[in-house]
Amino acid sequence: MSDGKNGLQLRSLIKKSGELEISLLDVPTPEPAADEVVVRVEAAPINPSDLGLLIGAADMSTAKASGTKEAPVITAKVPEGAMRAMAGRLDESMPVGNEGAGVVIRTGSSDAAKALMGKTVAMIGGAMYTQYRTLKVRECLPLPEGTTPAEGASCFVNPLTALGMTETMRREGHKALVHTAAASNLGQMLNKICIKDGIPLVNIVRSKEQADILHKIGAKYVVDSTAPSFLGDLTNALVETGATIAFDAIGGGKLAGDILNCMEVAINKTAKEYSRYGSNVHKQVYVYGALDVRPIELPRGFGMAWGVGGWLLFPFLMKIGQADGARLRQRVVDELKTTFASHYTKVVSLSEALDPANIAVYAKRATGEKFLINPNK
């Protein structure tokens, strides 16, 4: 086992010439400052939010592999039309990986840092697809005794996003919510939270297989957007739950508009009087993903009390402040092996993460195909 002075790090580079290059670099590990620790990273998930940085807008059907087995290099073309969106990162080699977990192997001089020596911690702060990571004590979450790095690797992004959704719902005065792409790892967590907290949740999925996944964990309202009866099924679920806020992972196309229109129909079914401006109940869709990169279409049948906006975890956590953020984090730790347990289909090393066969699977963002990188494997 190395002493952690140097380690491999996965890097993503988009060149001005329109080419993506993913490679492994041997980088020195910065010595920890007083309030920092060095962690040997043993588990880091590949989340959809990581793929945005890892492969950007590249067309992975053009991917080619070169280099050696130990130091593979993947290249792929970025379509000309997508280059403008990549302008901020051109010719800059970027480390990847939002979150992870591992064991603290060196610490700075502060008491808080020293207290973490030898502990297994979950981490947030980027550049997690690396063998050794130096980061601040406050970016580490000590895991309960007996928790493995793999069990703690997905402590932040999905659990806090799911809790952030129910927290946003309460703060904005709604009593039930809608979630799309609902059979995802995140969607399953959201169901467990809502079941435990007694929050009615309408799940929108794209196949019977996905509906079965959710029914198995106790979901009550599951509607399939590919079914001919979708709009009627959605409206009925909205009448039963009274959901007036939705979190949409799809983003593009008609789904956000369909949800708003069905919410309006559901509200009007119980309205006491007609208004030509539509109901005065506010209906909100927050887009937090981009599984469909087309423009959002909003066929306007939902009156004037509505909103469509973006929602991201980190701005939300900044908005609610440190004390409430800490409360949400504590809940994740308390329920790490139940509500917030993550399941992975494959554990890969850094070089295996650059195997074209593996990229072809995880870049699809398919439900039930979640990869975990162990940089020290």
Tab-separated table of C-alpha atoms in Angstrom:
chain	number	residue	atom	x	y	z
A	1	MET	CA	0.000	0.000	0.000
A	2	SER	CA	1.439	3.409	-0.964
A	3	ASP	CA	2.029	6.102	1.661
A	4	GLY	CA	-0.352	8.369	-0.217
A	5	LYS	CA	2.233	10.985	-1.226
A	6	ASN	CA	1.228	10.475	-4.877
A	7	GLY	CA	-1.784	8.859	-6.498
A	8	LEU	CA	-3.704	8.322	-9.708
A	9	GLN	CA	-6.486	10.758	-10.530
A	10	LEU	CA	-9.083	10.545	-13.284
A	11	ARG	CA	-9.188	13.650	-15.499
A	12	SER	CA	-11.596	14.870	-18.167
A	13	LEU	CA	-10.481	17.357	-20.815
A	14	ILE	CA	-12.454	18.928	-23.648
A	15	LYS	CA	-10.156	20.448	-26.262
A	16	LYS	CA	-10.914	23.489	-28.395
A	17	SER	CA	-10.556	21.111	-31.362
A	18	GLY	CA	-13.843	19.441	-30.281
A	19	GLU	CA	-12.442	16.320	-28.684
A	20	LEU	CA	-13.032	14.823	-25.231
A	21	GLU	CA	-10.069	13.104	-23.602
A	22	ILE	CA	-10.407	11.058	-20.391
A	23	SER	CA	-7.175	9.823	-18.815
A	24	LEU	CA	-5.412	8.961	-15.550
A	25	LEU	CA	-2.681	11.250	-14.186
A	26	ASP	CA	-0.216	10.565	-11.374
A	27	VAL	CA	-0.592	13.604	-9.107
A	28	PRO	CA	1.076	14.608	-5.815
A	29	THR	CA	-1.201	14.575	-2.752
A	30	PRO	CA	-1.143	18.017	-1.066
A	31	GLU	CA	0.055	17.944	2.560
A	32	PRO	CA	-2.867	18.658	4.918
A	33	ALA	CA	-3.178	22.121	6.475
A	34	ALA	CA	-4.163	22.388	10.162
A	35	ASP	CA	-7.891	21.810	9.495
A	36	GLU	CA	-7.435	19.214	6.706
A	37	VAL	CA	-7.041	15.453	6.375
A	38	VAL	CA	-5.752	13.059	3.700
A	39	VAL	CA	-8.208	10.277	2.829
A	40	ARG	CA	-7.415	7.055	0.981
A	41	VAL	CA	-10.472	6.948	-1.315
A	42	GLU	CA	-12.026	3.480	-1.466
A	43	ALA	CA	-15.476	4.133	-2.942
A	44	ALA	CA	-16.914	6.847	-5.204
A	45	PRO	CA	-20.205	6.462	-7.109
A	46	ILE	CA	-20.808	7.470	-10.721
A	47	ASN	CA	-23.892	9.702	-10.436
A	48	PRO	CA	-25.673	11.386	-13.370
A	49	SER	CA	-24.256	14.682	-12.034
A	50	ASP	CA	-20.736	13.213	-12.425
A	51	LEU	CA	-21.345	12.169	-16.026
A	52	GLY	CA	-22.005	15.823	-16.914
A	53	LEU	CA	-18.374	16.600	-16.095
A	54	LEU	CA	-16.851	13.240	-17.034
A	55	ILE	CA	-18.166	13.027	-20.614
A	56	GLY	CA	-19.741	16.477	-21.059
A	57	ALA	CA	-21.570	16.773	-24.362
A	58	ALA	CA	-19.352	14.211	-26.144
A	59	ASP	CA	-20.928	11.672	-28.491
A	60	MET	CA	-19.781	8.429	-26.846
A	61	SER	CA	-20.658	6.378	-29.937
A	62	THR	CA	-17.438	7.902	-31.369
A	63	ALA	CA	-15.306	6.817	-28.356
A	64	LYS	CA	-11.892	5.290	-29.026
A	65	ALA	CA	-9.477	3.711	-26.547
A	66	SER	CA	-5.690	4.076	-26.606
A	67	GLY	CA	-2.829	4.073	-24.089
A	68	THR	CA	-2.004	1.039	-21.932
A	69	LYS	CA	-4.004	-1.207	-19.601
A	70	GLU	CA	-2.613	0.718	-16.588
A	71	ALA	CA	-2.913	4.155	-18.214
A	72	PRO	CA	-5.828	4.010	-20.664
A	73	VAL	CA	-6.929	7.067	-22.630
A	74	ILE	CA	-10.439	7.494	-24.022
A	75	THR	CA	-11.194	10.029	-26.748
A	76	ALA	CA	-14.549	10.976	-28.294
A	77	LYS	CA	-15.895	13.732	-30.520
A	78	VAL	CA	-18.008	16.594	-29.178
A	79	PRO	CA	-20.657	17.602	-31.741
A	80	GLU	CA	-20.106	21.120	-33.085
A	81	GLY	CA	-23.513	22.319	-31.879
A	82	ALA	CA	-22.686	21.299	-28.300
A	83	MET	CA	-19.323	23.078	-28.081
A	84	ARG	CA	-20.825	26.412	-27.041
A	85	ALA	CA	-22.183	24.891	-23.822
A	86	MET	CA	-18.678	23.567	-23.074
A	87	ALA	CA	-16.972	26.974	-23.531
A	88	GLY	CA	-16.203	27.453	-19.826
A	89	ARG	CA	-14.057	24.319	-19.584
A	90	LEU	CA	-12.162	24.152	-22.891
A	91	ASP	CA	-8.522	23.015	-22.710
A	92	GLU	CA	-8.759	22.674	-18.925
A	93	SER	CA	-8.026	19.227	-17.464
A	94	MET	CA	-10.721	18.669	-14.833
A	95	PRO	CA	-10.786	16.187	-11.913
A	96	VAL	CA	-14.087	14.304	-11.595
A	97	GLY	CA	-16.273	12.779	-8.844
A	98	ASN	CA	-18.587	14.707	-6.510
A	99	GLU	CA	-18.604	12.398	-3.508
A	100	GLY	CA	-17.000	9.325	-2.027
A	101	ALA	CA	-15.770	7.591	1.115
A	102	GLY	CA	-12.524	6.245	2.465
A	103	VAL	CA	-10.147	6.056	5.411
A	104	VAL	CA	-8.229	9.000	6.899
A	105	ILE	CA	-4.473	8.221	6.671
A	106	ARG	CA	-2.906	11.605	7.617
A	107	THR	CA	-4.187	14.705	9.402
A	108	GLY	CA	-3.363	18.337	10.002
A	109	SER	CA	-2.525	19.679	13.455
A	110	SER	CA	-5.986	20.782	14.652
A	111	ASP	CA	-7.841	18.686	17.236
A	112	ALA	CA	-10.803	18.233	14.851
A	113	ALA	CA	-8.473	16.870	12.158
A	114	LYS	CA	-6.580	14.577	14.550
A	115	ALA	CA	-9.876	13.162	15.837
A	116	LEU	CA	-10.514	11.715	12.359
A	117	MET	CA	-7.259	9.716	12.113
A	118	GLY	CA	-7.993	6.134	11.005
A	119	LYS	CA	-11.730	6.843	10.750
A	120	THR	CA	-13.915	5.918	7.776
A	121	VAL	CA	-15.477	9.109	6.416
A	122	ALA	CA	-17.856	10.117	3.645
A	123	MET	CA	-16.694	13.115	1.611
A	124	ILE	CA	-18.054	15.858	-0.617
A	125	GLY	CA	-15.994	18.388	-2.525
A	126	GLY	CA	-15.170	17.098	-6.016
A	127	ALA	CA	-12.117	15.263	-7.442
A	128	MET	CA	-13.137	11.982	-5.764
A	129	TYR	CA	-12.037	9.687	-8.614
A	130	THR	CA	-8.565	9.781	-7.140
A	131	GLN	CA	-6.534	7.491	-4.886
A	132	TYR	CA	-5.795	10.109	-2.204
A	133	ARG	CA	-7.757	13.253	-1.449
A	134	THR	CA	-6.755	16.145	0.826
A	135	LEU	CA	-9.786	18.054	2.068
A	136	LYS	CA	-11.151	20.114	4.937
A	137	VAL	CA	-12.558	18.496	8.078
A	138	ARG	CA	-15.961	20.116	7.388
A	139	GLU	CA	-16.125	18.302	4.007
A	140	CYS	CA	-15.920	14.953	5.861
A	141	LEU	CA	-18.757	13.104	7.555
A	142	PRO	CA	-17.502	10.499	10.070
A	143	LEU	CA	-19.392	7.246	9.503
A	144	PRO	CA	-20.730	5.066	12.331
A	145	GLU	CA	-18.468	2.248	13.533
A	146	GLY	CA	-18.774	-0.793	11.258
A	147	THR	CA	-19.796	1.177	8.139
A	148	THR	CA	-17.762	0.326	5.023
A	149	PRO	CA	-16.624	2.980	2.524
A	150	ALA	CA	-18.966	1.405	-0.076
A	151	GLU	CA	-21.939	1.838	2.315
A	152	GLY	CA	-21.026	5.490	2.910
A	153	ALA	CA	-19.970	6.456	-0.618
A	154	SER	CA	-23.341	7.897	-1.647
A	155	CYS	CA	-24.012	9.826	1.560
A	156	PHE	CA	-24.454	13.268	0.072
A	157	VAL	CA	-25.807	13.742	-3.443
A	158	ASN	CA	-28.799	11.382	-3.615
A	159	PRO	CA	-29.838	11.326	0.079
A	160	LEU	CA	-29.614	15.105	0.515
A	161	THR	CA	-31.324	15.709	-2.850
A	162	ALA	CA	-34.228	13.456	-1.819
A	163	LEU	CA	-34.473	15.115	1.616
A	164	GLY	CA	-34.129	18.509	-0.079
A	165	MET	CA	-37.206	17.733	-2.174
A	166	THR	CA	-39.437	16.980	0.823
A	167	GLU	CA	-37.956	19.958	2.703
A	168	THR	CA	-38.683	22.281	-0.274
A	169	MET	CA	-42.227	20.874	-0.481
A	170	ARG	CA	-42.886	21.735	3.183
A	171	ARG	CA	-41.230	25.163	3.060
A	172	GLU	CA	-43.289	26.181	0.017
A	173	GLY	CA	-46.589	25.056	1.509
A	174	HIS	CA	-47.349	21.915	-0.534
A	175	LYS	CA	-48.573	18.673	1.019
A	176	ALA	CA	-47.643	16.029	-1.581
A	177	LEU	CA	-45.229	15.746	-4.467
A	178	VAL	CA	-44.567	14.262	-7.911
A	179	HIS	CA	-41.246	12.765	-9.038
A	180	THR	CA	-40.180	11.729	-12.554
A	181	ALA	CA	-37.652	9.033	-13.552
A	182	ALA	CA	-38.881	7.751	-10.217
A	183	ALA	CA	-37.347	4.243	-10.181
A	184	SER	CA	-33.805	5.649	-10.007
A	185	ASN	CA	-31.580	5.110	-6.970
A	186	LEU	CA	-32.646	8.601	-5.839
A	187	GLY	CA	-36.311	7.871	-6.600
A	188	GLN	CA	-36.253	4.752	-4.446
A	189	MET	CA	-34.771	6.761	-1.560
A	190	LEU	CA	-37.454	9.427	-1.986
A	191	ASN	CA	-40.138	6.720	-1.732
A	192	LYS	CA	-38.633	5.391	1.497
A	193	ILE	CA	-38.540	8.924	2.984
A	194	CYS	CA	-42.136	9.655	1.932
A	195	ILE	CA	-43.419	6.323	3.254
A	196	LYS	CA	-41.624	6.875	6.588
A	197	ASP	CA	-42.774	10.523	6.862
A	198	GLY	CA	-46.337	9.941	5.611
A	199	ILE	CA	-45.978	12.156	2.510
A	200	PRO	CA	-48.133	11.203	-0.513
A	201	LEU	CA	-45.810	10.744	-3.547
A	202	VAL	CA	-46.783	10.319	-7.208
A	203	ASN	CA	-44.090	8.406	-9.119
A	204	ILE	CA	-43.787	8.787	-12.903
A	205	VAL	CA	-41.867	5.959	-14.620
A	206	ARG	CA	-41.303	4.819	-18.211
A	207	SER	CA	-41.935	1.054	-18.092
A	208	LYS	CA	-43.743	-1.727	-16.242
A	209	GLU	CA	-40.360	-3.012	-14.956
A	210	GLN	CA	-39.696	0.361	-13.294
A	211	ALA	CA	-43.216	0.408	-11.832
A	212	ASP	CA	-42.584	-3.076	-10.362
A	213	ILE	CA	-39.359	-1.873	-8.653
A	214	LEU	CA	-41.337	0.850	-6.849
A	215	HIS	CA	-44.384	-1.277	-5.988
A	216	LYS	CA	-41.984	-3.783	-4.373
A	217	ILE	CA	-40.711	-1.136	-1.927
A	218	GLY	CA	-44.231	-0.032	-1.032
A	219	ALA	CA	-44.946	2.853	-3.442
A	220	LYS	CA	-48.688	3.526	-3.678
A	221	TYR	CA	-48.997	5.880	-6.674
A	222	VAL	CA	-47.010	4.837	-9.756
A	223	VAL	CA	-47.971	5.963	-13.281
A	224	ASP	CA	-46.296	4.934	-16.546
A	225	SER	CA	-45.706	7.797	-18.997
A	226	THR	CA	-45.607	5.340	-21.934
A	227	ALA	CA	-49.127	3.995	-21.216
A	228	PRO	CA	-52.006	5.290	-23.416
A	229	SER	CA	-53.931	6.108	-20.209
A	230	PHE	CA	-51.013	8.159	-18.751
A	231	LEU	CA	-52.681	11.585	-18.503
A	232	GLY	CA	-55.848	10.126	-16.937
A	233	ASP	CA	-53.811	7.991	-14.517
A	234	LEU	CA	-51.678	10.981	-13.523
A	235	THR	CA	-54.732	13.193	-12.989
A	236	ASN	CA	-56.388	10.538	-10.794
A	237	ALA	CA	-53.230	10.206	-8.661
A	238	LEU	CA	-53.093	14.011	-8.311
A	239	VAL	CA	-56.751	14.138	-7.220
A	240	GLU	CA	-56.048	11.482	-4.570
A	241	THR	CA	-52.810	12.999	-3.260
A	242	GLY	CA	-53.381	16.728	-3.797
A	243	ALA	CA	-49.792	17.023	-5.087
A	244	THR	CA	-49.017	20.526	-6.400
A	245	ILE	CA	-45.201	20.385	-6.610
A	246	ALA	CA	-43.073	18.179	-8.896
A	247	PHE	CA	-39.366	17.428	-9.237
A	248	ASP	CA	-38.456	16.534	-12.788
A	249	ALA	CA	-35.266	14.684	-13.745
A	250	ILE	CA	-36.190	14.549	-17.445
A	251	GLY	CA	-36.167	18.279	-18.228
A	252	GLY	CA	-36.898	18.378	-21.963
A	253	GLY	CA	-40.051	17.710	-23.973
A	254	LYS	CA	-43.653	17.848	-22.794
A	255	LEU	CA	-43.578	16.151	-19.405
A	256	ALA	CA	-43.341	19.305	-17.232
A	257	GLY	CA	-46.278	20.809	-19.162
A	258	ASP	CA	-48.288	17.586	-18.850
A	259	ILE	CA	-47.753	17.586	-15.079
A	260	LEU	CA	-48.906	21.217	-14.726
A	261	ASN	CA	-51.963	20.621	-16.929
A	262	CYS	CA	-52.955	17.487	-14.986
A	263	MET	CA	-52.479	19.356	-11.680
A	264	GLU	CA	-54.856	22.058	-12.943
A	265	VAL	CA	-57.468	19.486	-14.025
A	266	ALA	CA	-57.160	17.735	-10.628
A	267	ILE	CA	-57.602	21.037	-8.728
A	268	ASN	CA	-60.613	22.042	-10.819
A	269	LYS	CA	-62.356	18.738	-10.103
A	270	THR	CA	-62.874	19.951	-6.536
A	271	ALA	CA	-63.165	23.706	-7.275
A	272	LYS	CA	-66.234	25.462	-5.931
A	273	GLU	CA	-66.421	28.084	-8.709
A	274	TYR	CA	-65.125	28.680	-12.239
A	275	SER	CA	-62.399	31.241	-12.970
A	276	ARG	CA	-61.344	32.089	-16.504
A	277	TYR	CA	-57.787	32.650	-15.222
A	278	GLY	CA	-57.620	29.068	-13.970
A	279	SER	CA	-57.315	27.989	-10.357
A	280	ASN	CA	-55.501	30.247	-7.919
A	281	VAL	CA	-53.630	27.249	-6.428
A	282	HIS	CA	-49.909	27.596	-7.204
A	283	LYS	CA	-48.518	24.652	-9.162
A	284	GLN	CA	-44.720	24.255	-9.297
A	285	VAL	CA	-42.371	22.071	-11.356
A	286	TYR	CA	-38.676	22.099	-10.443
A	287	VAL	CA	-36.356	20.700	-13.105
A	288	TYR	CA	-33.284	19.148	-11.469
A	289	GLY	CA	-32.004	16.896	-14.271
A	290	ALA	CA	-31.537	16.740	-18.017
A	291	LEU	CA	-32.183	13.179	-19.162
A	292	ASP	CA	-33.871	14.819	-22.179
A	293	VAL	CA	-31.845	17.762	-23.503
A	294	ARG	CA	-34.594	19.115	-25.795
A	295	PRO	CA	-36.368	22.409	-24.988
A	296	ILE	CA	-39.112	22.295	-22.337
A	297	GLU	CA	-42.558	22.527	-23.968
A	298	LEU	CA	-45.384	24.091	-21.978
A	299	PRO	CA	-48.814	23.813	-23.663
A	300	ARG	CA	-50.633	26.431	-21.573
A	301	GLY	CA	-53.761	24.912	-20.096
A	302	PHE	CA	-52.910	25.529	-16.464
A	303	GLY	CA	-54.055	29.067	-15.714
A	304	MET	CA	-51.773	31.740	-14.276
A	305	ALA	CA	-50.720	30.324	-10.885
A	306	TRP	CA	-47.697	28.248	-11.840
A	307	GLY	CA	-43.934	28.170	-11.946
A	308	VAL	CA	-41.225	26.185	-13.705
A	309	GLY	CA	-37.673	26.611	-12.425
A	310	GLY	CA	-34.391	24.883	-11.804
A	311	TRP	CA	-33.478	23.189	-8.517
A	312	LEU	CA	-29.992	22.155	-7.449
A	313	LEU	CA	-28.822	20.635	-4.179
A	314	PHE	CA	-25.914	22.920	-3.268
A	315	PRO	CA	-27.706	26.260	-3.730
A	316	PHE	CA	-30.591	24.764	-1.721
A	317	LEU	CA	-28.260	23.768	1.148
A	318	MET	CA	-26.723	27.247	1.144
A	319	LYS	CA	-30.180	28.793	1.292
A	320	ILE	CA	-31.399	26.761	4.283
A	321	GLY	CA	-28.222	27.443	6.281
A	322	GLN	CA	-25.814	25.378	8.345
A	323	ALA	CA	-28.095	24.221	11.174
A	324	ASP	CA	-30.813	22.798	8.900
A	325	GLY	CA	-28.168	21.324	6.580
A	326	ALA	CA	-26.603	19.561	9.580
A	327	ARG	CA	-30.032	18.213	10.608
A	328	LEU	CA	-30.523	16.662	7.147
A	329	ARG	CA	-26.991	15.189	7.169
A	330	GLN	CA	-27.570	13.650	10.600
A	331	ARG	CA	-30.690	11.918	9.329
A	332	VAL	CA	-28.661	10.422	6.466
A	333	VAL	CA	-26.110	9.008	8.927
A	334	ASP	CA	-28.862	7.660	11.220
A	335	GLU	CA	-30.640	5.869	8.344
A	336	LEU	CA	-27.628	5.012	6.174
A	337	LYS	CA	-28.300	1.268	6.048
A	338	THR	CA	-32.082	1.562	5.636
A	339	THR	CA	-33.679	4.600	3.959
A	340	PHE	CA	-30.451	5.747	2.312
A	341	ALA	CA	-28.853	2.429	1.356
A	342	SER	CA	-27.449	2.516	-2.200
A	343	HIS	CA	-27.038	-0.524	-4.418
A	344	TYR	CA	-24.358	-0.872	-7.090
A	345	THR	CA	-24.253	-3.269	-10.003
A	346	LYS	CA	-20.475	-3.162	-10.432
A	347	VAL	CA	-17.338	-2.010	-8.594
A	348	VAL	CA	-14.506	-0.918	-10.913
A	349	SER	CA	-10.957	0.384	-10.518
A	350	LEU	CA	-9.900	3.733	-12.039
A	351	SER	CA	-8.525	2.029	-15.157
A	352	GLU	CA	-11.633	-0.194	-15.449
A	353	ALA	CA	-13.770	2.969	-15.312
A	354	LEU	CA	-12.061	3.875	-18.610
A	355	ASP	CA	-12.868	0.519	-20.247
A	356	PRO	CA	-15.133	1.265	-23.261
A	357	ALA	CA	-17.406	-1.684	-22.337
A	358	ASN	CA	-18.014	-0.210	-18.861
A	359	ILE	CA	-18.456	3.348	-20.199
A	360	ALA	CA	-21.107	2.070	-22.622
A	361	VAL	CA	-23.132	0.817	-19.617
A	362	TYR	CA	-22.782	3.664	-17.113
A	363	ALA	CA	-23.009	6.486	-19.673
A	364	LYS	CA	-26.550	5.288	-20.540
A	365	ARG	CA	-27.762	6.386	-17.064
A	366	ALA	CA	-30.016	3.332	-17.070
A	367	THR	CA	-32.193	2.552	-14.030
A	368	GLY	CA	-30.607	-0.170	-11.909
A	369	GLU	CA	-27.117	0.191	-13.458
A	370	LYS	CA	-25.122	2.125	-10.865
A	371	PHE	CA	-21.336	1.848	-10.841
A	372	LEU	CA	-18.960	2.396	-7.930
A	373	ILE	CA	-15.300	3.263	-8.451
A	374	ASN	CA	-12.728	1.983	-5.939
A	375	PRO	CA	-9.627	4.042	-6.859
A	376	ASN	CA	-7.446	1.816	-4.658
A	377	LYS	CA	-8.721	-1.465	-6.104
